[in-house]
Short mmCIF file of C-alpha atoms in Angstrom, two decimals:
data_model
loop_
_atom_site.label_atom_id
_atom_site.label_comp_id
_atom_site.label_asym_id
_atom_site.label_seq_id
_atom_site.Cartn_x
_atom_site.Cartn_y
_atom_site.Cartn_z
CA MET P 72 0.00 0.00 0.00
CA ASP P 73 1.46 3.39 -0.95
CA VAL P 74 1.79 6.33 1.43
CA LYS P 75 -1.24 8.21 0.08
CA HIS P 76 -3.53 5.20 0.53
CA SER P 77 -2.06 4.46 3.97
CA ALA P 78 -2.67 8.05 5.08
CA ASP P 79 -6.22 7.95 3.73
CA ASP P 80 -6.92 4.65 5.50
CA PHE P 81 -5.53 6.11 8.74
CA ALA P 82 -7.64 9.27 8.37
CA ARG P 83 -10.80 7.30 7.63
CA LYS P 84 -10.33 5.19 10.77
CA ILE P 85 -9.54 8.24 12.89
CA SER P 86 -12.54 10.20 11.60
CA ALA P 87 -14.87 7.40 12.66
CA ARG P 88 -13.96 7.96 16.31
CA PHE P 89 -12.48 11.44 16.62
CA ASP P 90 -13.14 15.00 15.45
CA VAL P 91 -9.75 16.48 16.39
CA VAL P 92 -6.21 15.13 16.10
CA CYS P 93 -3.66 16.78 18.37
CA PHE P 94 -0.03 16.20 17.46
CA ASP P 95 2.68 16.71 20.06
CA LEU P 96 5.34 18.91 18.48
CA ASP P 97 8.39 17.23 20.00
CA GLN P 98 9.04 13.57 19.19
CA CYS P 99 5.87 13.21 17.07
CA ALA P 100 5.28 15.94 14.48
CA VAL P 101 9.04 16.49 14.58
CA ARG P 102 11.25 13.45 15.24
CA GLN P 103 13.45 15.41 17.62
CA HIS P 104 13.02 17.36 20.87
CA SER P 105 13.49 21.13 20.99
CA ARG P 106 14.49 20.93 24.68
CA GLY P 107 13.17 24.42 25.40
CA ARG P 108 16.34 26.04 24.12
CA LEU P 109 16.22 25.89 20.34
CA LEU P 110 18.19 28.71 18.77
CA SER P 111 16.72 30.52 15.79
CA THR P 112 19.82 29.57 13.80
CA ASN P 113 18.85 25.89 14.26
CA LEU P 114 15.23 26.20 13.09
CA ASP P 115 15.86 24.80 9.62
CA ASP P 116 17.70 21.76 11.02
CA PHE P 117 14.92 21.16 13.55
CA ALA P 118 12.17 21.51 10.92
CA SER P 119 14.03 19.12 8.60
CA GLN P 120 13.29 16.41 11.17
CA VAL P 121 9.53 16.65 10.59
CA SER P 122 7.92 13.23 10.42
CA PRO P 123 6.95 12.17 6.89
CA ASP P 124 3.93 10.42 8.42
CA PHE P 125 2.81 13.74 9.95
CA VAL P 126 3.13 15.48 6.58
CA SER P 127 1.23 12.69 4.78
CA ALA P 128 -1.54 12.53 7.37
CA ILE P 129 -2.49 16.22 7.24
CA PRO P 130 -4.26 16.41 3.84
CA ALA P 131 -5.89 13.03 4.44
CA LEU P 132 -7.25 14.08 7.84
CA LEU P 133 -8.57 17.34 6.43
CA LYS P 134 -10.24 15.47 3.56
CA HIS P 135 -12.10 13.46 6.22
CA ASN P 136 -13.11 16.67 8.06
CA VAL P 137 -10.82 16.07 11.03
CA LYS P 138 -9.62 19.25 12.76
CA LEU P 139 -5.93 19.66 13.59
CA ALA P 140 -3.91 20.94 16.53
CA ILE P 141 -0.32 21.05 17.69
CA VAL P 142 0.24 20.78 21.43
CA THR P 143 3.52 21.37 23.22
CA HIS P 144 5.06 22.11 26.58
CA SER P 145 7.32 24.61 24.82
CA ASP P 146 6.00 27.92 26.16
CA LEU P 147 6.93 31.58 25.78
CA ALA P 148 6.51 31.80 29.56
CA GLN P 149 9.79 29.89 29.85
CA HIS P 150 11.59 33.10 28.96
CA GLY P 151 12.69 35.09 31.96
CA PRO P 152 15.74 36.62 33.64
CA LYS P 153 17.52 33.25 33.82
CA LYS P 154 16.44 32.25 30.31
CA PRO P 155 16.16 35.40 28.19
CA ARG P 156 14.60 35.34 24.76
CA ARG P 157 17.93 36.43 23.30
CA SER P 158 20.99 34.32 24.00
CA ASN P 159 23.55 36.94 24.99
CA ASP P 160 26.39 34.49 24.52
CA LEU P 161 25.52 33.82 20.87
CA ASP P 162 23.53 36.95 19.99
CA VAL P 163 20.63 34.90 18.60
CA ASP P 164 17.03 34.29 19.69
CA VAL P 165 15.80 31.24 21.56
CA VAL P 166 12.57 30.09 19.88
CA LEU P 167 9.79 28.67 22.06
CA GLY P 168 6.05 28.13 22.20
CA ASP P 169 3.69 29.41 19.53
CA ASP P 170 6.61 31.04 17.72
CA LEU P 171 8.37 27.69 17.39
CA VAL P 172 5.25 25.82 16.28
CA HIS P 173 4.36 28.38 13.62
CA GLU P 174 7.95 28.47 12.32
CA VAL P 175 7.95 24.68 11.96
CA LEU P 176 4.52 24.57 10.29
CA HIS P 177 5.39 27.32 7.81
CA ARG P 178 8.65 25.58 6.91
CA THR P 179 7.23 22.06 6.59
CA VAL P 180 3.54 22.28 5.61
CA PRO P 181 3.04 25.84 4.39
CA ASP P 182 -0.21 25.06 2.55
CA TYR P 183 -1.77 23.69 5.74
CA ALA P 184 -0.18 25.76 8.52
CA HIS P 185 -3.35 27.84 8.91
CA GLU P 186 -5.39 24.69 9.63
CA PHE P 187 -3.75 24.13 13.02
CA PHE P 188 -4.88 25.35 16.42
CA VAL P 189 -1.83 25.65 18.69
CA VAL P 190 -1.62 25.12 22.45
CA ALA P 191 1.83 25.97 23.79
CA TRP P 192 1.64 25.74 27.57
CA ARG P 193 4.13 24.53 30.18
CA PRO P 194 2.62 24.05 33.63
CA LYS P 195 5.88 24.63 35.52
CA SER P 196 6.26 28.00 33.81
CA ARG P 197 2.69 28.96 34.66
CA GLY P 198 2.55 28.28 38.40
CA GLY P 199 2.50 24.53 38.85
CA GLU P 200 0.84 21.42 37.61
CA GLY P 201 -2.35 20.30 39.34
CA ASP P 202 -3.89 16.85 39.04
CA LYS P 203 -6.29 18.03 36.35
CA ASP P 204 -3.45 19.34 34.19
CA LEU P 205 -0.97 16.44 34.20
CA GLY P 206 0.76 15.69 30.93
CA LYS P 207 -1.17 17.19 28.05
CA ILE P 208 -4.64 17.04 29.65
CA ARG P 209 -5.00 20.84 29.73
CA HIS P 210 -3.86 21.00 26.11
CA MET P 211 -6.55 18.51 25.12
CA ARG P 212 -9.28 20.33 27.06
CA THR P 213 -8.26 23.59 25.37
CA CYS P 214 -8.40 22.00 21.89
CA ALA P 215 -11.81 20.46 22.63
CA ALA P 216 -13.14 23.84 23.78
CA PHE P 217 -11.72 25.63 20.74
CA TYR P 218 -13.32 23.17 18.33
CA ASP P 219 -16.49 22.86 20.46
CA VAL P 220 -16.34 19.08 20.79
CA PRO P 221 -16.22 16.78 23.83
CA VAL P 222 -12.65 16.03 24.92
CA GLU P 223 -13.41 12.35 24.23
CA ARG P 224 -13.59 13.27 20.52
CA CYS P 225 -9.95 14.44 20.57
CA VAL P 226 -6.94 12.15 20.22
CA LEU P 227 -3.29 12.89 21.00
CA PHE P 228 -0.34 11.57 19.02
#
């Protein structure tokens, strides 16, 4: 089975159970981890690690009316006095959060970048992590609310 048919089969099966697919940026959409300290000079290298399966799945999921999201713990709130936005040592920017997600999407799937809702939120940078927000639970609740579907109709990869 070729990639296009595999992606379509995947999307058809997903659409039978879910309305929204949320892709984790690090280690899923991109086969590498940004580690919360990706320099702007390394954006092209990072984006080059995008998963071919992610790229193939997007048009197929959209064809089956599945909504898309990127979720990540990379968060602009990570910037602060101890981790400034600009790396003084190297005189380049550190790219995090929504900025990072949009840079990756525009480099890798420019025709579909506008189709994604983005949740870039790191609990530790925002005052803790309660039981209801462990892992990517808050991200999923936010995506469900945005798309006005029950959270049970969202799936995370």
